[in-house]
Amino acid sequence: MVTFLNGLIVIGGVFILNGLIARIHGLELLGEFLLIKRTLSAVVGILLIGMNVGLPNYLSRNFQRPFGDISFILFIIVTIPLTVILIVSILWFDITGFYSEHFWIYIIFSLGISAQFITYALYRGYMNMIGANIFQLLGTAIIPIIVFTFVIDLYEGLSWIGSCILIVMIFAFIIRNNGINIHEINFHQSKKVIKYGLERIPSFVAQFILLAGIPLVLAQSVNFESVAYFNSSLSLVRLSLIIVNPIGMVLLPRISNKIASGAMDDV
């Protein structure tokens, strides 16, 4: 129920954010913002090599194992380089809506989104859905709304949003994980997390094509105002997910935990 209500609040916050940007800054800026955000959000599962789904799956089975530590280290040594490669590739292909002079802003914004996803996954793994939902709401709606209330320039706004989310989520991750204990990490458990994530990369690629492919193609031939309308319509379609998503988000960690403890009757 908490996750369902959070879904409603997040969707409401997104609509408020979009309306705020459109009213204050215009539809062109809204379209450019949504194009950047949707593109980088859709590829986050690949950048995290599936840790956004692997972390809650394994952590919920045994809270004592160092899966949080493993995920944090992988974020540093894998996600950050992959993010740089992604942005370089986007700029190399000269995709409309992405400009080389804002290279580092895209990096910061993308890392902020990735940090939000992995922090959300950590809290889900510990079955702390209230904490997970609070940080999801904070990163998806509250911080962007506050920033765009005071900032006029899109890229200054993206820089502030990315920086704030990155800092908040890293602190939230470290606090909930009780620090980062590198000495607890072992090769076998790291391999399990990576393998679990890599097996799901094809589905993340398909998700990227569905969520970001059409807006990217659209942006090459029409103005950002049309992109804004399309992305807003896509957000309406995603309203249906607030009914389905909470079921999977809540049940998956609990079922994994029950199976690991041998309580098959409860399952």
PDB file of C-alpha atoms in Angstrom:
ATOM      1  CA  MET A   1       0.000   0.000   0.000  1.00  0.00           C
ATOM      2  CA  VAL A   2       2.863   2.353   0.881  1.00  0.00           C
ATOM      3  CA  THR A   3       4.535   1.671  -2.477  1.00  0.00           C
ATOM      4  CA  PHE A   4       1.247   2.194  -4.322  1.00  0.00           C
ATOM      5  CA  LEU A   5       0.680   5.557  -2.607  1.00  0.00           C
ATOM      6  CA  ASN A   6       4.284   6.534  -3.318  1.00  0.00           C
ATOM      7  CA  GLY A   7       3.705   5.695  -6.988  1.00  0.00           C
ATOM      8  CA  LEU A   8       0.736   8.051  -7.043  1.00  0.00           C
ATOM      9  CA  ILE A   9       2.739  10.788  -5.318  1.00  0.00           C
ATOM     10  CA  VAL A  10       5.729  10.350  -7.655  1.00  0.00           C
ATOM     11  CA  ILE A  11       3.507  10.523 -10.750  1.00  0.00           C
ATOM     12  CA  GLY A  12       1.843  13.610  -9.306  1.00  0.00           C
ATOM     13  CA  GLY A  13       5.250  15.122  -8.603  1.00  0.00           C
ATOM     14  CA  VAL A  14       6.391  14.429 -12.166  1.00  0.00           C
ATOM     15  CA  PHE A  15       3.310  16.158 -13.577  1.00  0.00           C
ATOM     16  CA  ILE A  16       3.889  19.132 -11.268  1.00  0.00           C
ATOM     17  CA  LEU A  17       7.534  19.258 -12.386  1.00  0.00           C
ATOM     18  CA  ASN A  18       6.613  19.104 -16.077  1.00  0.00           C
ATOM     19  CA  GLY A  19       3.925  21.741 -15.626  1.00  0.00           C
ATOM     20  CA  LEU A  20       6.321  23.989 -13.708  1.00  0.00           C
ATOM     21  CA  ILE A  21       9.005  23.776 -16.396  1.00  0.00           C
ATOM     22  CA  ALA A  22       6.480  24.333 -19.202  1.00  0.00           C
ATOM     23  CA  ARG A  23       4.913  27.351 -17.476  1.00  0.00           C
ATOM     24  CA  ILE A  24       8.128  29.053 -16.380  1.00  0.00           C
ATOM     25  CA  HIS A  25      10.581  28.012 -19.094  1.00  0.00           C
ATOM     26  CA  GLY A  26       8.419  26.959 -22.061  1.00  0.00           C
ATOM     27  CA  LEU A  27       7.688  23.733 -23.927  1.00  0.00           C
ATOM     28  CA  GLU A  28      10.968  23.784 -25.877  1.00  0.00           C
ATOM     29  CA  LEU A  29      13.019  23.551 -22.699  1.00  0.00           C
ATOM     30  CA  LEU A  30      10.633  20.940 -21.268  1.00  0.00           C
ATOM     31  CA  GLY A  31      11.055  18.815 -24.395  1.00  0.00           C
ATOM     32  CA  GLU A  32      14.840  19.006 -24.210  1.00  0.00           C
ATOM     33  CA  PHE A  33      14.805  18.168 -20.494  1.00  0.00           C
ATOM     34  CA  LEU A  34      12.505  15.169 -20.966  1.00  0.00           C
ATOM     35  CA  LEU A  35      14.589  13.885 -23.882  1.00  0.00           C
ATOM     36  CA  ILE A  36      17.789  13.955 -21.815  1.00  0.00           C
ATOM     37  CA  LYS A  37      16.157  12.533 -18.695  1.00  0.00           C
ATOM     38  CA  ARG A  38      14.299   9.729 -20.463  1.00  0.00           C
ATOM     39  CA  THR A  39      17.377   8.715 -22.481  1.00  0.00           C
ATOM     40  CA  LEU A  40      19.670   8.518 -19.458  1.00  0.00           C
ATOM     41  CA  SER A  41      17.020   6.915 -17.230  1.00  0.00           C
ATOM     42  CA  ALA A  42      16.212   4.232 -19.804  1.00  0.00           C
ATOM     43  CA  VAL A  43      19.838   3.115 -20.040  1.00  0.00           C
ATOM     44  CA  VAL A  44      20.527   3.047 -16.278  1.00  0.00           C
ATOM     45  CA  GLY A  45      19.970  -0.728 -15.994  1.00  0.00           C
ATOM     46  CA  ILE A  46      22.798  -1.281 -18.481  1.00  0.00           C
ATOM     47  CA  LEU A  47      25.105   1.198 -16.749  1.00  0.00           C
ATOM     48  CA  LEU A  48      24.510  -0.558 -13.426  1.00  0.00           C
ATOM     49  CA  ILE A  49      24.988  -3.970 -15.117  1.00  0.00           C
ATOM     50  CA  GLY A  50      21.671  -5.031 -13.643  1.00  0.00           C
ATOM     51  CA  MET A  51      22.519  -4.233 -10.018  1.00  0.00           C
ATOM     52  CA  ASN A  52      19.217  -2.376  -9.689  1.00  0.00           C
ATOM     53  CA  VAL A  53      17.492  -5.792  -9.852  1.00  0.00           C
ATOM     54  CA  GLY A  54      20.318  -8.062  -8.685  1.00  0.00           C
ATOM     55  CA  LEU A  55      20.991  -6.231  -5.407  1.00  0.00           C
ATOM     56  CA  PRO A  56      17.482  -6.594  -3.912  1.00  0.00           C
ATOM     57  CA  ASN A  57      17.286 -10.186  -5.136  1.00  0.00           C
ATOM     58  CA  TYR A  58      20.437 -11.354  -3.338  1.00  0.00           C
ATOM     59  CA  LEU A  59      20.426  -8.988  -0.360  1.00  0.00           C
ATOM     60  CA  SER A  60      16.897  -9.962   0.674  1.00  0.00           C
ATOM     61  CA  ARG A  61      18.033 -13.591   1.016  1.00  0.00           C
ATOM     62  CA  ASN A  62      20.766 -12.781   3.507  1.00  0.00           C
ATOM     63  CA  PHE A  63      21.168  -9.330   5.052  1.00  0.00           C
ATOM     64  CA  GLN A  64      24.606 -10.213   6.409  1.00  0.00           C
ATOM     65  CA  ARG A  65      26.324 -10.826   3.090  1.00  0.00           C
ATOM     66  CA  PRO A  66      28.292  -7.940   1.535  1.00  0.00           C
ATOM     67  CA  PHE A  67      26.145  -7.432  -1.567  1.00  0.00           C
ATOM     68  CA  GLY A  68      25.786  -3.728  -0.777  1.00  0.00           C
ATOM     69  CA  ASP A  69      29.576  -3.367  -0.593  1.00  0.00           C
ATOM     70  CA  ILE A  70      29.947  -5.244  -3.882  1.00  0.00           C
ATOM     71  CA  SER A  71      27.396  -3.022  -5.616  1.00  0.00           C
ATOM     72  CA  PHE A  72      29.048   0.171  -4.393  1.00  0.00           C
ATOM     73  CA  ILE A  73      32.476  -0.921  -5.642  1.00  0.00           C
ATOM     74  CA  LEU A  74      30.998  -1.996  -8.992  1.00  0.00           C
ATOM     75  CA  PHE A  75      29.331   1.408  -9.220  1.00  0.00           C
ATOM     76  CA  ILE A  76      32.756   3.037  -8.883  1.00  0.00           C
ATOM     77  CA  ILE A  77      34.787   0.774 -11.186  1.00  0.00           C
ATOM     78  CA  VAL A  78      32.134  -0.164 -13.774  1.00  0.00           C
ATOM     79  CA  THR A  79      29.215   2.288 -13.821  1.00  0.00           C
ATOM     80  CA  ILE A  80      31.313   5.465 -13.902  1.00  0.00           C
ATOM     81  CA  PRO A  81      33.478   4.336 -16.884  1.00  0.00           C
ATOM     82  CA  LEU A  82      30.382   3.008 -18.703  1.00  0.00           C
ATOM     83  CA  THR A  83      28.674   6.360 -18.170  1.00  0.00           C
ATOM     84  CA  VAL A  84      31.607   8.192 -19.738  1.00  0.00           C
ATOM     85  CA  ILE A  85      31.582   5.767 -22.694  1.00  0.00           C
ATOM     86  CA  LEU A  86      27.810   6.240 -23.110  1.00  0.00           C
ATOM     87  CA  ILE A  87      27.994  10.039 -23.203  1.00  0.00           C
ATOM     88  CA  VAL A  88      30.979   9.976 -25.570  1.00  0.00           C
ATOM     89  CA  SER A  89      29.036   7.627 -27.866  1.00  0.00           C
ATOM     90  CA  ILE A  90      25.940   9.843 -27.833  1.00  0.00           C
ATOM     91  CA  LEU A  91      28.025  12.899 -28.705  1.00  0.00           C
ATOM     92  CA  TRP A  92      29.969  10.943 -31.335  1.00  0.00           C
ATOM     93  CA  PHE A  93      26.746  10.083 -33.175  1.00  0.00           C
ATOM     94  CA  ASP A  94      25.712  13.751 -32.952  1.00  0.00           C
ATOM     95  CA  ILE A  95      22.245  13.028 -31.549  1.00  0.00           C
ATOM     96  CA  THR A  96      19.989  16.077 -31.428  1.00  0.00           C
ATOM     97  CA  GLY A  97      19.501  17.322 -27.864  1.00  0.00           C
ATOM     98  CA  PHE A  98      23.010  16.438 -26.690  1.00  0.00           C
ATOM     99  CA  TYR A  99      25.864  18.938 -27.077  1.00  0.00           C
ATOM    100  CA  SER A 100      29.577  18.416 -26.486  1.00  0.00           C
ATOM    101  CA  GLU A 101      29.982  21.605 -24.434  1.00  0.00           C
ATOM    102  CA  HIS A 102      27.755  20.062 -21.755  1.00  0.00           C
ATOM    103  CA  PHE A 103      29.665  16.764 -21.579  1.00  0.00           C
ATOM    104  CA  TRP A 104      30.366  16.860 -17.842  1.00  0.00           C
ATOM    105  CA  ILE A 105      26.822  17.929 -17.017  1.00  0.00           C
ATOM    106  CA  TYR A 106      25.484  14.812 -18.746  1.00  0.00           C
ATOM    107  CA  ILE A 107      27.983  12.716 -16.777  1.00  0.00           C
ATOM    108  CA  ILE A 108      26.918  14.192 -13.431  1.00  0.00           C
ATOM    109  CA  PHE A 109      23.209  13.960 -14.222  1.00  0.00           C
ATOM    110  CA  SER A 110      23.512  10.351 -15.402  1.00  0.00           C
ATOM    111  CA  LEU A 111      25.530   9.325 -12.336  1.00  0.00           C
ATOM    112  CA  GLY A 112      22.906  10.978 -10.134  1.00  0.00           C
ATOM    113  CA  ILE A 113      20.183   8.871 -11.749  1.00  0.00           C
ATOM    114  CA  SER A 114      22.284   5.701 -11.395  1.00  0.00           C
ATOM    115  CA  ALA A 115      22.982   6.477  -7.732  1.00  0.00           C
ATOM    116  CA  GLN A 116      19.250   6.943  -7.139  1.00  0.00           C
ATOM    117  CA  PHE A 117      18.440   3.561  -8.703  1.00  0.00           C
ATOM    118  CA  ILE A 118      21.097   1.651  -6.782  1.00  0.00           C
ATOM    119  CA  THR A 119      20.139   3.311  -3.482  1.00  0.00           C
ATOM    120  CA  TYR A 120      16.512   2.435  -4.113  1.00  0.00           C
ATOM    121  CA  ALA A 121      17.610  -1.157  -4.818  1.00  0.00           C
ATOM    122  CA  LEU A 122      19.590  -1.325  -1.553  1.00  0.00           C
ATOM    123  CA  TYR A 123      16.626  -0.206   0.550  1.00  0.00           C
ATOM    124  CA  ARG A 124      14.374  -2.644  -1.309  1.00  0.00           C
ATOM    125  CA  GLY A 125      16.851  -5.420  -0.582  1.00  0.00           C
ATOM    126  CA  TYR A 126      16.617  -4.656   3.129  1.00  0.00           C
ATOM    127  CA  MET A 127      12.821  -4.571   2.656  1.00  0.00           C
ATOM    128  CA  ASN A 128      12.744  -0.977   3.873  1.00  0.00           C
ATOM    129  CA  MET A 129      10.144   0.185   1.354  1.00  0.00           C
ATOM    130  CA  ILE A 130       9.364   3.429   3.165  1.00  0.00           C
ATOM    131  CA  GLY A 131      13.002   4.525   2.920  1.00  0.00           C
ATOM    132  CA  ALA A 132      13.216   3.357  -0.697  1.00  0.00           C
ATOM    133  CA  ASN A 133      10.086   5.289  -1.626  1.00  0.00           C
ATOM    134  CA  ILE A 134      11.241   8.448   0.134  1.00  0.00           C
ATOM    135  CA  PHE A 135      14.492   8.535  -1.828  1.00  0.00           C
ATOM    136  CA  GLN A 136      12.694   7.729  -5.072  1.00  0.00           C
ATOM    137  CA  LEU A 137      10.326  10.645  -4.493  1.00  0.00           C
ATOM    138  CA  LEU A 138      13.216  12.898  -3.514  1.00  0.00           C
ATOM    139  CA  GLY A 139      15.267  12.172  -6.630  1.00  0.00           C
ATOM    140  CA  THR A 140      12.422  11.979  -9.125  1.00  0.00           C
ATOM    141  CA  ALA A 141      10.320  14.956  -8.089  1.00  0.00           C
ATOM    142  CA  ILE A 142      11.265  17.013  -5.031  1.00  0.00           C
ATOM    143  CA  ILE A 143      14.861  17.962  -5.904  1.00  0.00           C
ATOM    144  CA  PRO A 144      14.061  18.772  -9.589  1.00  0.00           C
ATOM    145  CA  ILE A 145      11.028  20.869  -8.574  1.00  0.00           C
ATOM    146  CA  ILE A 146      13.093  22.886  -6.095  1.00  0.00           C
ATOM    147  CA  VAL A 147      15.926  23.393  -8.593  1.00  0.00           C
ATOM    148  CA  PHE A 148      13.737  24.497 -11.517  1.00  0.00           C
ATOM    149  CA  THR A 149      11.850  26.884  -9.244  1.00  0.00           C
ATOM    150  CA  PHE A 150      15.024  28.940  -8.837  1.00  0.00           C
ATOM    151  CA  VAL A 151      17.154  28.090 -11.905  1.00  0.00           C
ATOM    152  CA  ILE A 152      16.418  29.418 -15.395  1.00  0.00           C
ATOM    153  CA  ASP A 153      19.067  27.689 -17.525  1.00  0.00           C
ATOM    154  CA  LEU A 154      18.388  24.005 -18.329  1.00  0.00           C
ATOM    155  CA  TYR A 155      21.976  22.847 -18.042  1.00  0.00           C
ATOM    156  CA  GLU A 156      22.600  24.705 -14.821  1.00  0.00           C
ATOM    157  CA  GLY A 157      19.483  22.961 -13.539  1.00  0.00           C
ATOM    158  CA  LEU A 158      20.701  19.540 -14.694  1.00  0.00           C
ATOM    159  CA  SER A 159      24.043  20.189 -13.013  1.00  0.00           C
ATOM    160  CA  TRP A 160      22.386  21.076  -9.698  1.00  0.00           C
ATOM    161  CA  ILE A 161      19.916  18.186  -9.892  1.00  0.00           C
ATOM    162  CA  GLY A 162      22.602  15.636 -10.748  1.00  0.00           C
ATOM    163  CA  SER A 163      24.994  16.881  -8.052  1.00  0.00           C
ATOM    164  CA  CYS A 164      22.345  17.002  -5.312  1.00  0.00           C
ATOM    165  CA  ILE A 165      20.923  13.575  -6.137  1.00  0.00           C
ATOM    166  CA  LEU A 166      24.403  12.023  -6.398  1.00  0.00           C
ATOM    167  CA  ILE A 167      25.498  13.378  -3.002  1.00  0.00           C
ATOM    168  CA  VAL A 168      22.235  12.554  -1.205  1.00  0.00           C
ATOM    169  CA  MET A 169      22.005   9.034  -2.627  1.00  0.00           C
ATOM    170  CA  ILE A 170      25.634   8.133  -1.915  1.00  0.00           C
ATOM    171  CA  PHE A 171      25.258   9.249   1.707  1.00  0.00           C
ATOM    172  CA  ALA A 172      21.941   7.378   2.000  1.00  0.00           C
ATOM    173  CA  PHE A 173      23.532   4.243   0.535  1.00  0.00           C
ATOM    174  CA  ILE A 174      26.566   4.320   2.834  1.00  0.00           C
ATOM    175  CA  ILE A 175      24.472   5.002   5.944  1.00  0.00           C
ATOM    176  CA  ARG A 176      21.999   2.179   5.242  1.00  0.00           C
ATOM    177  CA  ASN A 177      24.831  -0.183   4.319  1.00  0.00           C
ATOM    178  CA  ASN A 178      26.665   0.681   7.567  1.00  0.00           C
ATOM    179  CA  GLY A 179      29.671   1.930   5.631  1.00  0.00           C
ATOM    180  CA  ILE A 180      31.645   0.188   2.905  1.00  0.00           C
ATOM    181  CA  ASN A 181      33.700  -2.809   4.022  1.00  0.00           C
ATOM    182  CA  ILE A 182      35.971  -3.729   1.126  1.00  0.00           C
ATOM    183  CA  HIS A 183      37.551  -6.611   3.040  1.00  0.00           C
ATOM    184  CA  GLU A 184      34.205  -8.453   3.145  1.00  0.00           C
ATOM    185  CA  ILE A 185      33.984  -8.614  -0.656  1.00  0.00           C
ATOM    186  CA  ASN A 186      34.830 -11.940  -2.289  1.00  0.00           C
ATOM    187  CA  PHE A 187      35.072 -13.056  -5.896  1.00  0.00           C
ATOM    188  CA  HIS A 188      32.309 -15.689  -5.736  1.00  0.00           C
ATOM    189  CA  GLN A 189      29.595 -13.314  -4.529  1.00  0.00           C
ATOM    190  CA  SER A 190      30.753 -10.563  -6.881  1.00  0.00           C
ATOM    191  CA  LYS A 191      30.523 -13.001  -9.781  1.00  0.00           C
ATOM    192  CA  LYS A 192      26.952 -13.927  -8.777  1.00  0.00           C
ATOM    193  CA  VAL A 193      25.825 -10.293  -8.783  1.00  0.00           C
ATOM    194  CA  ILE A 194      27.505  -9.532 -12.119  1.00  0.00           C
ATOM    195  CA  LYS A 195      26.204 -12.705 -13.781  1.00  0.00           C
ATOM    196  CA  TYR A 196      22.647 -12.050 -12.567  1.00  0.00           C
ATOM    197  CA  GLY A 197      22.775  -8.541 -13.993  1.00  0.00           C
ATOM    198  CA  LEU A 198      24.402  -9.455 -17.307  1.00  0.00           C
ATOM    199  CA  GLU A 199      21.718 -12.056 -17.974  1.00  0.00           C
ATOM    200  CA  ARG A 200      19.163  -9.251 -17.851  1.00  0.00           C
ATOM    201  CA  ILE A 201      20.996  -6.817 -20.135  1.00  0.00           C
ATOM    202  CA  PRO A 202      18.917  -7.827 -23.213  1.00  0.00           C
ATOM    203  CA  SER A 203      15.728  -6.825 -21.390  1.00  0.00           C
ATOM    204  CA  PHE A 204      17.316  -3.495 -20.425  1.00  0.00           C
ATOM    205  CA  VAL A 205      18.269  -2.901 -24.056  1.00  0.00           C
ATOM    206  CA  ALA A 206      14.677  -3.606 -25.095  1.00  0.00           C
ATOM    207  CA  GLN A 207      13.463  -1.238 -22.386  1.00  0.00           C
ATOM    208  CA  PHE A 208      15.799   1.474 -23.670  1.00  0.00           C
ATOM    209  CA  ILE A 209      14.471   1.070 -27.214  1.00  0.00           C
ATOM    210  CA  LEU A 210      10.856   1.249 -26.038  1.00  0.00           C
ATOM    211  CA  LEU A 211      11.239   4.188 -23.644  1.00  0.00           C
ATOM    212  CA  ALA A 212      13.933   6.297 -25.299  1.00  0.00           C
ATOM    213  CA  GLY A 213      14.206   5.061 -28.885  1.00  0.00           C
ATOM    214  CA  ILE A 214      11.114   6.781 -30.267  1.00  0.00           C
ATOM    215  CA  PRO A 215      11.752  10.141 -28.514  1.00  0.00           C
ATOM    216  CA  LEU A 216      15.343  10.124 -29.819  1.00  0.00           C
ATOM    217  CA  VAL A 217      14.214   9.394 -33.382  1.00  0.00           C
ATOM    218  CA  LEU A 218      11.474  12.006 -33.057  1.00  0.00           C
ATOM    219  CA  ALA A 219      13.950  14.638 -31.886  1.00  0.00           C
ATOM    220  CA  GLN A 220      15.950  14.278 -35.103  1.00  0.00           C
ATOM    221  CA  SER A 221      13.057  15.503 -37.260  1.00  0.00           C
ATOM    222  CA  VAL A 222      10.796  17.712 -35.114  1.00  0.00           C
ATOM    223  CA  ASN A 223      11.240  20.463 -32.541  1.00  0.00           C
ATOM    224  CA  PHE A 224      11.526  19.951 -28.790  1.00  0.00           C
ATOM    225  CA  GLU A 225       7.965  21.156 -28.281  1.00  0.00           C
ATOM    226  CA  SER A 226       6.676  18.081 -30.130  1.00  0.00           C
ATOM    227  CA  VAL A 227       9.055  15.906 -28.106  1.00  0.00           C
ATOM    228  CA  ALA A 228       7.590  17.414 -24.934  1.00  0.00           C
ATOM    229  CA  TYR A 229       4.061  16.483 -25.979  1.00  0.00           C
ATOM    230  CA  PHE A 230       5.122  12.940 -26.875  1.00  0.00           C
ATOM    231  CA  ASN A 231       7.023  12.346 -23.632  1.00  0.00           C
ATOM    232  CA  SER A 232       4.131  13.735 -21.612  1.00  0.00           C
ATOM    233  CA  SER A 233       1.792  11.303 -23.378  1.00  0.00           C
ATOM    234  CA  LEU A 234       4.225   8.487 -22.598  1.00  0.00           C
ATOM    235  CA  SER A 235       4.076   9.470 -18.932  1.00  0.00           C
ATOM    236  CA  LEU A 236       0.297   9.059 -19.031  1.00  0.00           C
ATOM    237  CA  VAL A 237       0.717   5.505 -20.307  1.00  0.00           C
ATOM    238  CA  ARG A 238       3.076   4.771 -17.426  1.00  0.00           C
ATOM    239  CA  LEU A 239       0.288   5.633 -14.983  1.00  0.00           C
ATOM    240  CA  SER A 240      -0.950   2.059 -15.365  1.00  0.00           C
ATOM    241  CA  LEU A 241       2.336   0.797 -13.916  1.00  0.00           C
ATOM    242  CA  ILE A 242       1.541   2.202 -10.462  1.00  0.00           C
ATOM    243  CA  ILE A 243      -0.902  -0.688 -10.086  1.00  0.00           C
ATOM    244  CA  VAL A 244       1.441  -3.429 -11.321  1.00  0.00           C
ATOM    245  CA  ASN A 245       4.869  -2.238 -10.114  1.00  0.00           C
ATOM    246  CA  PRO A 246       4.184  -2.207  -6.349  1.00  0.00           C
ATOM    247  CA  ILE A 247       3.245  -5.887  -6.439  1.00  0.00           C
ATOM    248  CA  GLY A 248       6.568  -6.947  -7.949  1.00  0.00           C
ATOM    249  CA  MET A 249       8.632  -4.488  -5.906  1.00  0.00           C
ATOM    250  CA  VAL A 250       7.218  -5.692  -2.603  1.00  0.00           C
ATOM    251  CA  LEU A 251       6.836  -9.409  -3.347  1.00  0.00           C
ATOM    252  CA  LEU A 252      10.190 -10.138  -5.028  1.00  0.00           C
ATOM    253  CA  PRO A 253      12.455  -9.389  -2.005  1.00  0.00           C
ATOM    254  CA  ARG A 254      10.064 -11.148   0.386  1.00  0.00           C
ATOM    255  CA  ILE A 255       9.737 -14.260  -1.770  1.00  0.00           C
ATOM    256  CA  SER A 256      13.528 -14.422  -2.174  1.00  0.00           C
ATOM    257  CA  ASN A 257      13.914 -14.125   1.595  1.00  0.00           C
ATOM    258  CA  LYS A 258      11.360 -16.885   2.276  1.00  0.00           C
ATOM    259  CA  ILE A 259      12.941 -19.244  -0.271  1.00  0.00           C
ATOM    260  CA  ALA A 260      16.417 -18.650   1.167  1.00  0.00           C
ATOM    261  CA  SER A 261      15.147 -19.430   4.688  1.00  0.00           C
ATOM    262  CA  GLY A 262      13.345 -22.569   3.497  1.00  0.00           C
ATOM    263  CA  ALA A 263       9.852 -21.290   4.339  1.00  0.00           C
ATOM    264  CA  MET A 264       8.238 -22.638   1.183  1.00  0.00           C
ATOM    265  CA  ASP A 265       4.818 -22.946   2.840  1.00  0.00           C
ATOM    266  CA  ASP A 266       4.729 -19.182   3.364  1.00  0.00           C
ATOM    267  CA  VAL A 267       5.522 -18.651  -0.328  1.00  0.00           C
TER     268      VAL A 267
END
